[in-house]
Protein backbone atom coordinates (compact mmCIF):
# COMPACT_ATOMS: atom_id res chain seq x y z
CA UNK A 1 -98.85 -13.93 70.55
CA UNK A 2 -97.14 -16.97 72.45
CA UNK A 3 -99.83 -19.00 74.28
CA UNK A 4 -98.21 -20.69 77.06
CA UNK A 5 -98.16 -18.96 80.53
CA UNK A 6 -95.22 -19.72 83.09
CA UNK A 7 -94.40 -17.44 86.46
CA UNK A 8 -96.93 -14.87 85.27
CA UNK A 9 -95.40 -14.09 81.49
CA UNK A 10 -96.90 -15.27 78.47
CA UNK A 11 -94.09 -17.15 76.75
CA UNK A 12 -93.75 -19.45 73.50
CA UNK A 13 -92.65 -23.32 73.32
CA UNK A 14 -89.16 -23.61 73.97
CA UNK A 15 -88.49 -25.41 71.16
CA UNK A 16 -90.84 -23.36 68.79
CA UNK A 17 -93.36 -25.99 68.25
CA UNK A 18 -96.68 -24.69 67.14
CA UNK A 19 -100.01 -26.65 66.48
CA UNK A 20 -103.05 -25.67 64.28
CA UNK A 21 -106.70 -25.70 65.97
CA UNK A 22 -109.19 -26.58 63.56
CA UNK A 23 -113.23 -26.12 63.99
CA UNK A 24 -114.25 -30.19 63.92
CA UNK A 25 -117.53 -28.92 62.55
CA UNK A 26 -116.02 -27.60 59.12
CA UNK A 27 -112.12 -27.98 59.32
CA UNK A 28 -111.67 -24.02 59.57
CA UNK A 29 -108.66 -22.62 60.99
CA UNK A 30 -109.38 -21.60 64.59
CA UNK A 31 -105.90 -20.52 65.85
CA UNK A 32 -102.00 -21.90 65.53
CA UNK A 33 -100.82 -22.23 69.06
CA UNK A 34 -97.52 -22.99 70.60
CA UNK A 35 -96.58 -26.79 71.33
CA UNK A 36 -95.01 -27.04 74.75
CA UNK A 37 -92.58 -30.34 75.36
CA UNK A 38 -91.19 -31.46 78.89
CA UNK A 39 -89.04 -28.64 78.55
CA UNK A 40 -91.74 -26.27 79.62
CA UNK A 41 -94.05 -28.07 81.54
CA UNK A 42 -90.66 -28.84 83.79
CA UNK A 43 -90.19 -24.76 83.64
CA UNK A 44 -93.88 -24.23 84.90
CA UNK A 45 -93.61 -26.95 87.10
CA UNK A 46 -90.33 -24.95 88.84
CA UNK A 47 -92.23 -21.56 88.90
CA UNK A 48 -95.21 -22.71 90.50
CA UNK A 49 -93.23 -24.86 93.17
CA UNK A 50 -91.17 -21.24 93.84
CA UNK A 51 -94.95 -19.84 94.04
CA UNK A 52 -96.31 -21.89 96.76
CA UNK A 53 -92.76 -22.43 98.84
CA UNK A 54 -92.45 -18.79 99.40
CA UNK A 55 -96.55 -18.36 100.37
CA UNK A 56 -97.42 -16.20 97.92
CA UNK A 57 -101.06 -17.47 97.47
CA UNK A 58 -101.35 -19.85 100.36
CA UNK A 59 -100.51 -16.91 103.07
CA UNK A 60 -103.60 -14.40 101.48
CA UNK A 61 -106.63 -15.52 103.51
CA UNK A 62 -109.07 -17.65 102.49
CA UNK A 63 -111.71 -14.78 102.57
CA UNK A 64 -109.77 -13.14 100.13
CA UNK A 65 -109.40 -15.88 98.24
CA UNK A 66 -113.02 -16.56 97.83
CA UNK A 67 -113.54 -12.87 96.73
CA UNK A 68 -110.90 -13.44 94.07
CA UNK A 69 -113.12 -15.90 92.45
CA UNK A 70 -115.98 -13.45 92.90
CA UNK A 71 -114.16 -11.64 90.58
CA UNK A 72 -112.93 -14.15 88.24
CA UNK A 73 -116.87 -14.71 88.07
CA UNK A 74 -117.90 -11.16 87.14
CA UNK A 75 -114.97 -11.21 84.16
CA UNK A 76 -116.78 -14.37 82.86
CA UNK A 77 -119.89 -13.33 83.05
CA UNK A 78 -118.49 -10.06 81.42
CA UNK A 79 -117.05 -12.11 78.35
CA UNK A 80 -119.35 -15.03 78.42
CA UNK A 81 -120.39 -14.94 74.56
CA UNK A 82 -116.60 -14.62 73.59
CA UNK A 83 -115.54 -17.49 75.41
CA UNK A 84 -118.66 -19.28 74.23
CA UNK A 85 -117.76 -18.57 70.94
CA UNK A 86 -114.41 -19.70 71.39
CA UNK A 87 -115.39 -23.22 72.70
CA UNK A 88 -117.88 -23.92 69.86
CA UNK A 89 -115.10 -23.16 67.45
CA UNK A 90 -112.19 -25.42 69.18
CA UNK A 91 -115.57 -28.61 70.52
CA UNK A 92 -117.99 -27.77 67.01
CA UNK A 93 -120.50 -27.61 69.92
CA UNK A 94 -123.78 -25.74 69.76
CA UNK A 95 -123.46 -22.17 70.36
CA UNK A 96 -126.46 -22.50 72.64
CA UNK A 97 -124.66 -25.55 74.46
CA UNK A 98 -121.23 -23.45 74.89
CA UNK A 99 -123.41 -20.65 76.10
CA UNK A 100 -125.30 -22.69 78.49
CA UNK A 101 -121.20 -24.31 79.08
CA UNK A 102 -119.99 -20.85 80.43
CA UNK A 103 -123.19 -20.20 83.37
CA UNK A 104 -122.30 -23.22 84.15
CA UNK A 105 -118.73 -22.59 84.81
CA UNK A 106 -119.21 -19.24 86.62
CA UNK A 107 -121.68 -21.12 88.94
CA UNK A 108 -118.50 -23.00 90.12
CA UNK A 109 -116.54 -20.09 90.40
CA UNK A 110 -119.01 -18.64 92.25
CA UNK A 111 -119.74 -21.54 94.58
CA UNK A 112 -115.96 -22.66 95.59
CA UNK A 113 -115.65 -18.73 96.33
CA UNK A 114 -117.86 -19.05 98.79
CA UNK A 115 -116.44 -22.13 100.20
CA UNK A 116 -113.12 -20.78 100.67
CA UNK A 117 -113.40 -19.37 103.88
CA UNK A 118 -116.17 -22.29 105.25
CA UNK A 119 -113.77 -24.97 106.28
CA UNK A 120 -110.55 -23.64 108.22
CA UNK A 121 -109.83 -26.60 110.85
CA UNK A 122 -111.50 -27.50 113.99
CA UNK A 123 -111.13 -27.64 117.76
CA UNK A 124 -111.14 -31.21 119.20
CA UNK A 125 -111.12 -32.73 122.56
CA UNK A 126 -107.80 -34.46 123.10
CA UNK A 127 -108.77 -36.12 126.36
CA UNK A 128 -105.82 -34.67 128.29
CA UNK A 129 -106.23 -32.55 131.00
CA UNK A 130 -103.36 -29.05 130.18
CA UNK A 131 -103.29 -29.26 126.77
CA UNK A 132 -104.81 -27.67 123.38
CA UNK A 133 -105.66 -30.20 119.56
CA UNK A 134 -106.99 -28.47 116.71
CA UNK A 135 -107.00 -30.00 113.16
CA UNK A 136 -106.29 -27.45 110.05
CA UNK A 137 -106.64 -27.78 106.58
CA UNK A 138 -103.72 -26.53 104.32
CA UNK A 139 -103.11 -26.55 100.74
CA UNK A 140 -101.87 -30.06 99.22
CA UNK A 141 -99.19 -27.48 97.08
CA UNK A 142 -98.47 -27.46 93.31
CA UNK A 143 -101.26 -29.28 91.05
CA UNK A 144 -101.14 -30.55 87.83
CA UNK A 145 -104.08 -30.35 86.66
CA UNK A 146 -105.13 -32.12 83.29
CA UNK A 147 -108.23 -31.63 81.43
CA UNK A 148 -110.14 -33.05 78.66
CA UNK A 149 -111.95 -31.85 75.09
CA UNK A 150 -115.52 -32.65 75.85
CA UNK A 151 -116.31 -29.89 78.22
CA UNK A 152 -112.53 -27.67 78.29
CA UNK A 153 -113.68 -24.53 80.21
CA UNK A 154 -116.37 -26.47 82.30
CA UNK A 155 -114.05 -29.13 83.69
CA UNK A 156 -111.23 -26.84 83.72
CA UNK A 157 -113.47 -24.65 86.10
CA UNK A 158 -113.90 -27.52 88.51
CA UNK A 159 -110.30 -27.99 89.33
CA UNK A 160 -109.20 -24.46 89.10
CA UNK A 161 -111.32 -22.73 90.84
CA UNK A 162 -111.08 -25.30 94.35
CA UNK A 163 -107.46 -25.65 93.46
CA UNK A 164 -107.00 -21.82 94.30
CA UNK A 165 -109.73 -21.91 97.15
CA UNK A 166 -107.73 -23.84 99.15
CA UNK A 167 -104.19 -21.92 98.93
CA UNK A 168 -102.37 -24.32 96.05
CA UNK A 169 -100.46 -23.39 92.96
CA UNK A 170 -101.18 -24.86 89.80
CA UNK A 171 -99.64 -26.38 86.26
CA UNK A 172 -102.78 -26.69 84.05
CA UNK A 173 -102.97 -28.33 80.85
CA UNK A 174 -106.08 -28.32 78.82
CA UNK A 175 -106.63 -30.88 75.53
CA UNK A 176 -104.38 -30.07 72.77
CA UNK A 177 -107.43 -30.01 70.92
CA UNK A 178 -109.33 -27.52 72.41
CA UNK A 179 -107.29 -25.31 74.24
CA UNK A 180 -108.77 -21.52 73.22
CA UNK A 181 -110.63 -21.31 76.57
CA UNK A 182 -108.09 -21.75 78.69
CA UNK A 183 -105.87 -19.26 76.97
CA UNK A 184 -108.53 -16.82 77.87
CA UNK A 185 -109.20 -17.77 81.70
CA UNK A 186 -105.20 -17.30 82.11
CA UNK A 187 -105.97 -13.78 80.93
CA UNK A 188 -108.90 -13.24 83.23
CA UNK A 189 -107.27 -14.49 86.40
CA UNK A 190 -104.29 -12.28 85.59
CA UNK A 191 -106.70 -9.50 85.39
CA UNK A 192 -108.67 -10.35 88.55
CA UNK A 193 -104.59 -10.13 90.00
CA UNK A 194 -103.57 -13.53 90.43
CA UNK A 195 -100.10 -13.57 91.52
CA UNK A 196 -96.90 -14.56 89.13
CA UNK A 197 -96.44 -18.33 89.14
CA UNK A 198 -99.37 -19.27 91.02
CA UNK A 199 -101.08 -20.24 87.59
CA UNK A 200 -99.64 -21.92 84.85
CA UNK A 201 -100.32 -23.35 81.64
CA UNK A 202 -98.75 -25.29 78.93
CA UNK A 203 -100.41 -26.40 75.90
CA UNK A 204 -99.36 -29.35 74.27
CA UNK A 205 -100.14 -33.39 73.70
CA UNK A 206 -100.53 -35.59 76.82
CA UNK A 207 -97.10 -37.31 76.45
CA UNK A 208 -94.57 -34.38 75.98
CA UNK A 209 -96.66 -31.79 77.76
CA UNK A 210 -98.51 -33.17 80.47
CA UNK A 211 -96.57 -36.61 81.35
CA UNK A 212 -94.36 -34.49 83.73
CA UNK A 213 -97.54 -33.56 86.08
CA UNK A 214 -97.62 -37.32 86.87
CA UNK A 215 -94.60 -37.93 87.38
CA UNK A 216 -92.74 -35.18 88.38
CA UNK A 217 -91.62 -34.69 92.30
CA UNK A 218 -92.48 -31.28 92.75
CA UNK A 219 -96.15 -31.86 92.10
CA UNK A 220 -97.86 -33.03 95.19
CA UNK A 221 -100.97 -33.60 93.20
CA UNK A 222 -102.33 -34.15 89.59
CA UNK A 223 -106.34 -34.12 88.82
CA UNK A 224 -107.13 -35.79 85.78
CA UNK A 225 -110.36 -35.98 83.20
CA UNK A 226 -110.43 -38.28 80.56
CA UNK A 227 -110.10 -42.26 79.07
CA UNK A 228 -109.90 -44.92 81.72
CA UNK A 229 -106.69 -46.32 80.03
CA UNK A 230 -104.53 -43.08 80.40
CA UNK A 231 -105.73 -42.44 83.47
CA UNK A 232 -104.35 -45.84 84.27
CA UNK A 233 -101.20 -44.24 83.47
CA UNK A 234 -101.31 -41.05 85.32
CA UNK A 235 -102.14 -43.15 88.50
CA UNK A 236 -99.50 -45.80 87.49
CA UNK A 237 -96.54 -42.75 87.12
CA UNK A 238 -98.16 -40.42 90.23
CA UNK A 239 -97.34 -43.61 92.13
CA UNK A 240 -93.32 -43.17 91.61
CA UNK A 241 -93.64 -40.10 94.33
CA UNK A 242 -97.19 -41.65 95.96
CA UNK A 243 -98.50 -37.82 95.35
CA UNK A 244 -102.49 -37.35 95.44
CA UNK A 245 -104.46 -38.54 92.76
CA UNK A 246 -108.23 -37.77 91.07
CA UNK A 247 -109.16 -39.02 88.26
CA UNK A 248 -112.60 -38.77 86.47
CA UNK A 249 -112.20 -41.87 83.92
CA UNK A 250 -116.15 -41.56 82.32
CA UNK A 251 -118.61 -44.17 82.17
CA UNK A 252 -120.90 -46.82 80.78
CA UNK A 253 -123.85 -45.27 82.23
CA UNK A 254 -127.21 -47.31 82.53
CA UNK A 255 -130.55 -45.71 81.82
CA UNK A 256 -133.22 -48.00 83.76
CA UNK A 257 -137.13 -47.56 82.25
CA UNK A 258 -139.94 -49.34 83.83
CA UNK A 259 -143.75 -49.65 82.23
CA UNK A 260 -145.16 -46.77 84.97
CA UNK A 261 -142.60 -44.65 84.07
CA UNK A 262 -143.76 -41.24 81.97
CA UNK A 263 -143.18 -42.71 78.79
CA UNK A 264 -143.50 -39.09 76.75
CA UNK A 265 -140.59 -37.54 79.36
CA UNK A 266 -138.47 -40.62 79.38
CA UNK A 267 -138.40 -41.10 75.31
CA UNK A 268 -137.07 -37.76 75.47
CA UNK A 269 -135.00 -37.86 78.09
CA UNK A 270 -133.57 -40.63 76.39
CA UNK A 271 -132.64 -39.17 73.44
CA UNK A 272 -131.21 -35.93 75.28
CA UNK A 273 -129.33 -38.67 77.56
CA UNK A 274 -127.10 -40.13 74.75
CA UNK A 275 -127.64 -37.76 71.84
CA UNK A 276 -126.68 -34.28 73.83
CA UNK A 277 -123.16 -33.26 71.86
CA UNK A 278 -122.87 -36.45 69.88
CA UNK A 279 -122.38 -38.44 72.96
CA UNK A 280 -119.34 -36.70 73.72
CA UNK A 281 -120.04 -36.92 77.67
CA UNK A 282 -118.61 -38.64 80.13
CA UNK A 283 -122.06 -39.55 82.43
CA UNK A 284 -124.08 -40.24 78.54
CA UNK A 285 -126.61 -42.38 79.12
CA UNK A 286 -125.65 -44.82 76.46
CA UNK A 287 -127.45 -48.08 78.08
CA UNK A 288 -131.21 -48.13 77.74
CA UNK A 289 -132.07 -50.74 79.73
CA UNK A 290 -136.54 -51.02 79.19
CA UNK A 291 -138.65 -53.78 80.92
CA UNK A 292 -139.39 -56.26 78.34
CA UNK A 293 -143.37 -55.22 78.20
CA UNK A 294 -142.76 -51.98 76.72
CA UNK A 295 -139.18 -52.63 74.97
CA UNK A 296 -140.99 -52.73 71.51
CA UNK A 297 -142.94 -49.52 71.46
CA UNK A 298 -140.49 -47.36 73.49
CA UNK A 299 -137.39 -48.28 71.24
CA UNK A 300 -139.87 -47.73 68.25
CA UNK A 301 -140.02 -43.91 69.74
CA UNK A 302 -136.53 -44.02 70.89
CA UNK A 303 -135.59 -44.65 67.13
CA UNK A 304 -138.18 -41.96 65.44
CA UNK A 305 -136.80 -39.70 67.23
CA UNK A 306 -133.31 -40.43 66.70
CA UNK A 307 -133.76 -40.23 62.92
CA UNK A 308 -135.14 -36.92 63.51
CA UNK A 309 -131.85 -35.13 65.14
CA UNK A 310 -130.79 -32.46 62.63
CA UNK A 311 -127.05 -32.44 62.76
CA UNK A 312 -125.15 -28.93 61.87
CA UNK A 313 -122.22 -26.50 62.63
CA UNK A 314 -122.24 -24.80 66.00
CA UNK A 315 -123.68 -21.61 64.82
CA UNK A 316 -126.01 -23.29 62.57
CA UNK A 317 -129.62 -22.64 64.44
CA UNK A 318 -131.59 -25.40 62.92
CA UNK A 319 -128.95 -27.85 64.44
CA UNK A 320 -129.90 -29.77 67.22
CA UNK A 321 -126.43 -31.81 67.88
CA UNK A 322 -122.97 -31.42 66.37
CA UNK A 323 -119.94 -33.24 65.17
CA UNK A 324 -117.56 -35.29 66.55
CA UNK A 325 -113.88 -33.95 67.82
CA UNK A 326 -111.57 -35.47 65.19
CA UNK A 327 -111.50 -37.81 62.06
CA UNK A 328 -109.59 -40.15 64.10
CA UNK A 329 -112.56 -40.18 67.07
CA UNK A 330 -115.19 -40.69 64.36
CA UNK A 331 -113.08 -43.55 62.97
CA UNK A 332 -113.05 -44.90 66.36
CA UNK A 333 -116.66 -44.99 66.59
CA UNK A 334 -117.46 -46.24 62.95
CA UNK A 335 -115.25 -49.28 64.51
CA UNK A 336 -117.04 -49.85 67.66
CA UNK A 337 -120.89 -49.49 65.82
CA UNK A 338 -118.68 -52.56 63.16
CA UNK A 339 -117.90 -54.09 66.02
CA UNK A 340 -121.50 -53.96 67.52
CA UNK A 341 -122.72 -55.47 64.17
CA UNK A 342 -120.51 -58.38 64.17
CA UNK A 343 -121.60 -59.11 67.86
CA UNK A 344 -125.34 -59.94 66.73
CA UNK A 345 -126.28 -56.14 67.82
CA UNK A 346 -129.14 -54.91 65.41
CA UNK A 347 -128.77 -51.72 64.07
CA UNK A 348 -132.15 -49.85 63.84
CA UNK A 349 -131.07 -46.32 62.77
CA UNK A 350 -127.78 -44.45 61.92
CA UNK A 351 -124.71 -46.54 61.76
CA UNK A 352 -122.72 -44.25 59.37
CA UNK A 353 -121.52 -41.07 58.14
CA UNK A 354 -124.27 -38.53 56.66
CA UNK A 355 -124.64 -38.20 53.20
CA UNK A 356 -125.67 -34.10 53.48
CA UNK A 357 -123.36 -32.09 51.18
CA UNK A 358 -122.95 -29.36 53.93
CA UNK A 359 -121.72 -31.51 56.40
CA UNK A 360 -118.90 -33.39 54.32
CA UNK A 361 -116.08 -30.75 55.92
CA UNK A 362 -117.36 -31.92 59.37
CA UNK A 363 -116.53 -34.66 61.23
CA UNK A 364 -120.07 -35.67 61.94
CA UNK A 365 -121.80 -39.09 62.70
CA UNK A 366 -125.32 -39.84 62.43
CA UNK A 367 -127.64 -41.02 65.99
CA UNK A 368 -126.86 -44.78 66.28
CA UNK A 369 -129.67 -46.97 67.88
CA UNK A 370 -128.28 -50.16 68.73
CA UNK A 371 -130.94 -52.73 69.74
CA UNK A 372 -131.10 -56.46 70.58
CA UNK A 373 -127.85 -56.07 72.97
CA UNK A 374 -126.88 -57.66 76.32
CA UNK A 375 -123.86 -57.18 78.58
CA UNK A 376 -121.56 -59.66 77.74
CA UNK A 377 -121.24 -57.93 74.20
CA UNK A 378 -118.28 -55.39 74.04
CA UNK A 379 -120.46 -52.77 72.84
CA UNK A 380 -122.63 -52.46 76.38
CA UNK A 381 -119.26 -52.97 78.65
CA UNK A 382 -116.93 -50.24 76.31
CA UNK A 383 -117.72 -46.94 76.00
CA UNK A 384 -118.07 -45.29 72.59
CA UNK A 385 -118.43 -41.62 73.37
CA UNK A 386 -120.44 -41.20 70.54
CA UNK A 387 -123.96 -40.73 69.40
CA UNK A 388 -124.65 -44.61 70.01
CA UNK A 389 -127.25 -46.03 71.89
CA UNK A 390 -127.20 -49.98 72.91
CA UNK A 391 -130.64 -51.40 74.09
CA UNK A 392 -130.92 -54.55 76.66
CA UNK A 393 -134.22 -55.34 78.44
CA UNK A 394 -135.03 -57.06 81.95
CA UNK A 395 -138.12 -58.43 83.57
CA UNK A 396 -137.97 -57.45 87.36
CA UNK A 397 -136.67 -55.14 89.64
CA UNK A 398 -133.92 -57.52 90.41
CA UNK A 399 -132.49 -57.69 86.68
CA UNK A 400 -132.72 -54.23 86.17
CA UNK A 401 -130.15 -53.61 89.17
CA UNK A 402 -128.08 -55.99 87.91
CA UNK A 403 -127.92 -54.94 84.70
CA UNK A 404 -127.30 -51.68 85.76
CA UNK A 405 -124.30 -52.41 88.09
CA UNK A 406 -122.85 -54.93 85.32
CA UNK A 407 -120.53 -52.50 84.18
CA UNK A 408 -116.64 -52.25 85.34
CA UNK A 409 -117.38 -47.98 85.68
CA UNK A 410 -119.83 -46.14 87.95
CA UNK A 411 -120.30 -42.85 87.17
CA UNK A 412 -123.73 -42.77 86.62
CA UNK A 413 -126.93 -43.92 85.72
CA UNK A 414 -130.80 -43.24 86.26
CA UNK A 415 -134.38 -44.46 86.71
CA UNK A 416 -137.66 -43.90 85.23
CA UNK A 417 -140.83 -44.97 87.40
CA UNK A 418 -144.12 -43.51 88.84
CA UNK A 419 -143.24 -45.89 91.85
CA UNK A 420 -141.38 -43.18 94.73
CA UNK A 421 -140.26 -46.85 96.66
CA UNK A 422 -139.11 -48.65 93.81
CA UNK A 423 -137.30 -45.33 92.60
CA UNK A 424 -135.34 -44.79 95.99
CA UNK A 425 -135.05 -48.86 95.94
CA UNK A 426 -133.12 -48.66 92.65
CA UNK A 427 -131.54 -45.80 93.13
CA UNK A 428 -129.49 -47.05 96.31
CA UNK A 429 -128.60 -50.07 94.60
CA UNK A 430 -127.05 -48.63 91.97
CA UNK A 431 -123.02 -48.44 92.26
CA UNK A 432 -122.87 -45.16 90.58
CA UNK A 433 -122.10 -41.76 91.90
CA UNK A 434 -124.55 -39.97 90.64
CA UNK A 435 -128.38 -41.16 90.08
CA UNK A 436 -131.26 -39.83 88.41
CA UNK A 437 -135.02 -40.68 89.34
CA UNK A 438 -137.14 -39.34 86.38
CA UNK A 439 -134.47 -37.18 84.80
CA UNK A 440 -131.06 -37.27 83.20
CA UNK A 441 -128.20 -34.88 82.88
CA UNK A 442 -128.39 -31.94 85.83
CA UNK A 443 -126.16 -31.27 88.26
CA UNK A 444 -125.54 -28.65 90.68
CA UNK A 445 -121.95 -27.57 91.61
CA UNK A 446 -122.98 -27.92 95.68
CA UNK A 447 -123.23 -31.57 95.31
CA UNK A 448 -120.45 -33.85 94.73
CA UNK A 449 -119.49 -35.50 91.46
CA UNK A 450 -117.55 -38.38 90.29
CA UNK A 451 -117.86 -42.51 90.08
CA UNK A 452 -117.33 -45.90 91.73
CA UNK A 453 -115.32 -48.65 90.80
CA UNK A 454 -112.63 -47.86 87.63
CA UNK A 455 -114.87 -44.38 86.54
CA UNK A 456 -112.26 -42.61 88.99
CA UNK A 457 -110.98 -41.83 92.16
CA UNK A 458 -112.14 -38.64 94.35
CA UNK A 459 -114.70 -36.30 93.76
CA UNK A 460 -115.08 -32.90 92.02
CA UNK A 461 -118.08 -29.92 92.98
CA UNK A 462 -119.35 -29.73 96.44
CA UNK A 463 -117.68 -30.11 99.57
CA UNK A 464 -115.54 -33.04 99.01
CA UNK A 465 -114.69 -31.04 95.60
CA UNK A 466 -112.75 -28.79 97.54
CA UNK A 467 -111.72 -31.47 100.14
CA UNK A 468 -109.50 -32.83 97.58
CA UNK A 469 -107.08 -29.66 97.70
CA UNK A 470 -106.39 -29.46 100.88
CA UNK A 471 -104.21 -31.82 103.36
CA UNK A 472 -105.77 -32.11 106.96
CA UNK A 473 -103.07 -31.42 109.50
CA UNK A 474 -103.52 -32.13 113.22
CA UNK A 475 -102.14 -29.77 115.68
CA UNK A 476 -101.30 -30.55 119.17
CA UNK A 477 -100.25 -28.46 122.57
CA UNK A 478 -99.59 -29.23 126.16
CA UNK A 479 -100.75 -25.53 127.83
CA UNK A 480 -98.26 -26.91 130.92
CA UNK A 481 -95.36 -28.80 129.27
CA UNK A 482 -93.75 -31.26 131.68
CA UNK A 483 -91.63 -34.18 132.00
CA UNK A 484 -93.08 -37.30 130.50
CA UNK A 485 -90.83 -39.78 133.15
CA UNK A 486 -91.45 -42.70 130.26
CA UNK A 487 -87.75 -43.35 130.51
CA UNK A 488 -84.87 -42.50 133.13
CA UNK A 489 -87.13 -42.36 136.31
CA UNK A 490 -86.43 -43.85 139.25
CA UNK A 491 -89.72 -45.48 139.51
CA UNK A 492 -89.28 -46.78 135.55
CA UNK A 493 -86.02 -48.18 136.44
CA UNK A 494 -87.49 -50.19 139.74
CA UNK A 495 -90.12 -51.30 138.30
């Protein structure tokens, strides 16, 4: 059946592109879906501009709104292990991961519906006797919304989800690689009875299908997810029409040990840090950065255990981590570990493609342990997203901070010590949006997420999630209107 969803039909590529989805875990054929060009995107762009000019979302009340969501939640939760299923086959992610993937996202459906009706303007004190100022919140209007392959239904959930909270229309536009999850939440939010045209979605690559949410004039906004260098270019063409921009651009993100840390919980933190779907992660802690008195045994324990990661297919339930998303990502990593090499970096384990029979369909790469490294080597300031690990050491409190913040991105980083000051001491200093003390990896959808410095611009989850849908709007009334005798009076024009 066609794939792409404009003013509320399901509709095929105008020009009857189609595109096969294959599992990166064995090269199966998941589904052939239809490849949308400009054509489209330009015909969902009109229908969801028609959608939010004539009110059709932004005049039901937020209250209702938020119980929408509610029920977008309960049809998730209803087909969690079929979507779960679905991303595994389109990511090769654990099953277990995807599962753990889909809580996740109705926990953000769940949480934005209950911030829809939360924030609806407030009353201020204009300082002028007679008259009434309020400020309101309104929708920014149509949103482009752009997501990535990593996380497709998880991300996705973060912009969708506060994008209809607050009253907006929407063009989305999931990774041409992994787009079977958001085929299926287009189902479920026309089931829950989202309006025609108020949701829309075109499949497709990046520049036929989604260039026009950047650049188009009837998009007030476009969220993006993804590479630093075409989110360069989504900010660079949303500036032709100076429409709102977020971008989440990843990270380079330090992982800080000192010697009082708990060694046992931060070896495996560690590995769980950079190793947790092949690295594929945007906040992957792929810096270990250990105080020079313990660098030798912790790395030691850091590399046993990477050698120890059982690689395998996402139903597979001796696997522990999975492959990568393409031949062409793999070869992209294989470069940067080369490129590592020929720096002076040391390569204690992994470093290639696995010689296991049952994985030779797969696009898989072995856990990469990259040790003797410091940060003016292109290998600690690039990210790889991949299972690679670079090691640099320090020798004070002071170092460590600056190694940590040595990085052009800032989305986020942690710290391991038994010492509560020190902890809070490093954890301020560190330019990163999100910080860990003694852990790595949660997050909760009530608190805010996204980076300093070139990992992005705005925030997703929490309040300021939301905030980024909406356009404040300040509203003011004289109670006794009267003349203002600026010009024209008598005493104006004898003075």
């Amino acid at each position: 059946m066609p794939e792409l969803f404009i003013d509320g039909e399901w509709q095929s590529a105008a020009q009857g592109q189609t595109r096969e989805i294959r599992c990166p875990a064995d090269g199966t054929l998941v589904d052939t879906v239809d490849e949308a060009t400009r054509e489209d995107t330009d015909r969902a762009i009109a229908a969801a501009r028609r959608a939010f000019d004539d009110g059709r979302w932004s005049s039901v009340s937020p209250t209702e709104r938020g119980r929408f969501l509610e029920r977008v939640a309960d049809l998730l939760e209803r087909d969690a292990e079929e979507i779960a299923r679905a991303e595994s086959l389109d990511t090769g992610k654990r099953i277990v991961e995807s599962r753990y993937d889909v809580a996740d996202v109705v926990r953000a459906f769940r949480y934005t519906a209950g911030l829809a009706d939360k924030n609806l303007g407030r009353i201020i004190d204009a300082g002028v006797d007679g008259s009434s100022s309020r400020v309101v919140y309104e929708p920014v209007g149509v949103c482009g919304l752009i997501t990535p392959w990593n996380y497709p239904l998880l991300q996705t959930s973060w912009k969708v989800a506060p994008a209809l909270a607050a009253g907006n229309t929407f063009v989305l536009k999931p990774s041409e690689l992994t787009p079977s999850t958001a085929i299926i939440l287009m189902r479920l939010l026309t089931e829950a009875g989202l309006p025609a045209g108020v949701g829309n979605l075109v499949l497709g690559a990046g520049a036929e299908a989604g260039a026009p949410l950047s650049d188009h004039p009837d998009v007030d906004m476009v969220s993006f997810t993804g590479g630093l260098v075409t989110g360069r270019r989504v900010m660079a063409a949303a500036a032709a029409t100076v429409k709102k921009v977020a971008l989440e651009l990843g990270g380079k993100n330090p992982n800080i040990i000192f010697p009082d840390a708990d060694i046992d919980a931060a070896v495996d933190n560690a590995l769980t840090a950079v190793f947790l779907h092949s690295g594929q992660v945007c906040s992957a802690g792929a810096r270990l950065i250990v105080h020079e008195s313990i660098h030798d045994s912790f790395v030691d324990r850091v590399v046993e255990g990477a050698r120890r990661i059982r690689l395998g297919g996402p139903f597979d339930p001796m696997a522990e981590t999975g492959p990568l998303i393409s031949a062409a990502h793999r070869d992209k990593v294989a470069a940067y570990v080369a490129g590592a090499l020929a720096e002076g970096a040391v390569l204690r384990c992994g470093g290639g493609i696995p010689t296991d029979h049952a994985l030779a369909n797969g696009f898989f790469y072995e856990p990469t342990v990259l040790d003797g490294c410091t940060t003016d080597m292109t290998c600690v300031q690039d990210e790889s997203f991949g299972p690679v690990l670079t090691v640099e050491t320090f020798a004070d409190e002071a170092e460590a901070v600056r190694l940590g913040n040595d990085t052009i991105y800032g989305l986020a980083g942690a710290v391991w010590t038994s010492d509560s000051a020190r902890a809070h001491r490093v954890a301020s200093a560190l330019r990163h949006g999100t910080v860990w003390i003694n852990d790595y990896h949660p997050y909760q959808p009530q608190a805010e997420w996204g980076g300093f410095k070139q990992s992005g611009v705005g925030r997703e989850l929490g309040v300021a999630g939301l905030a980024e849908y909406v356009e404040p709007k300040h509203i003011h009334e004289s109670l006794a209107p009267a003349p203002s005798g600026w010009f024209g009076s008598e005493e104006a024009s004898n003075g």
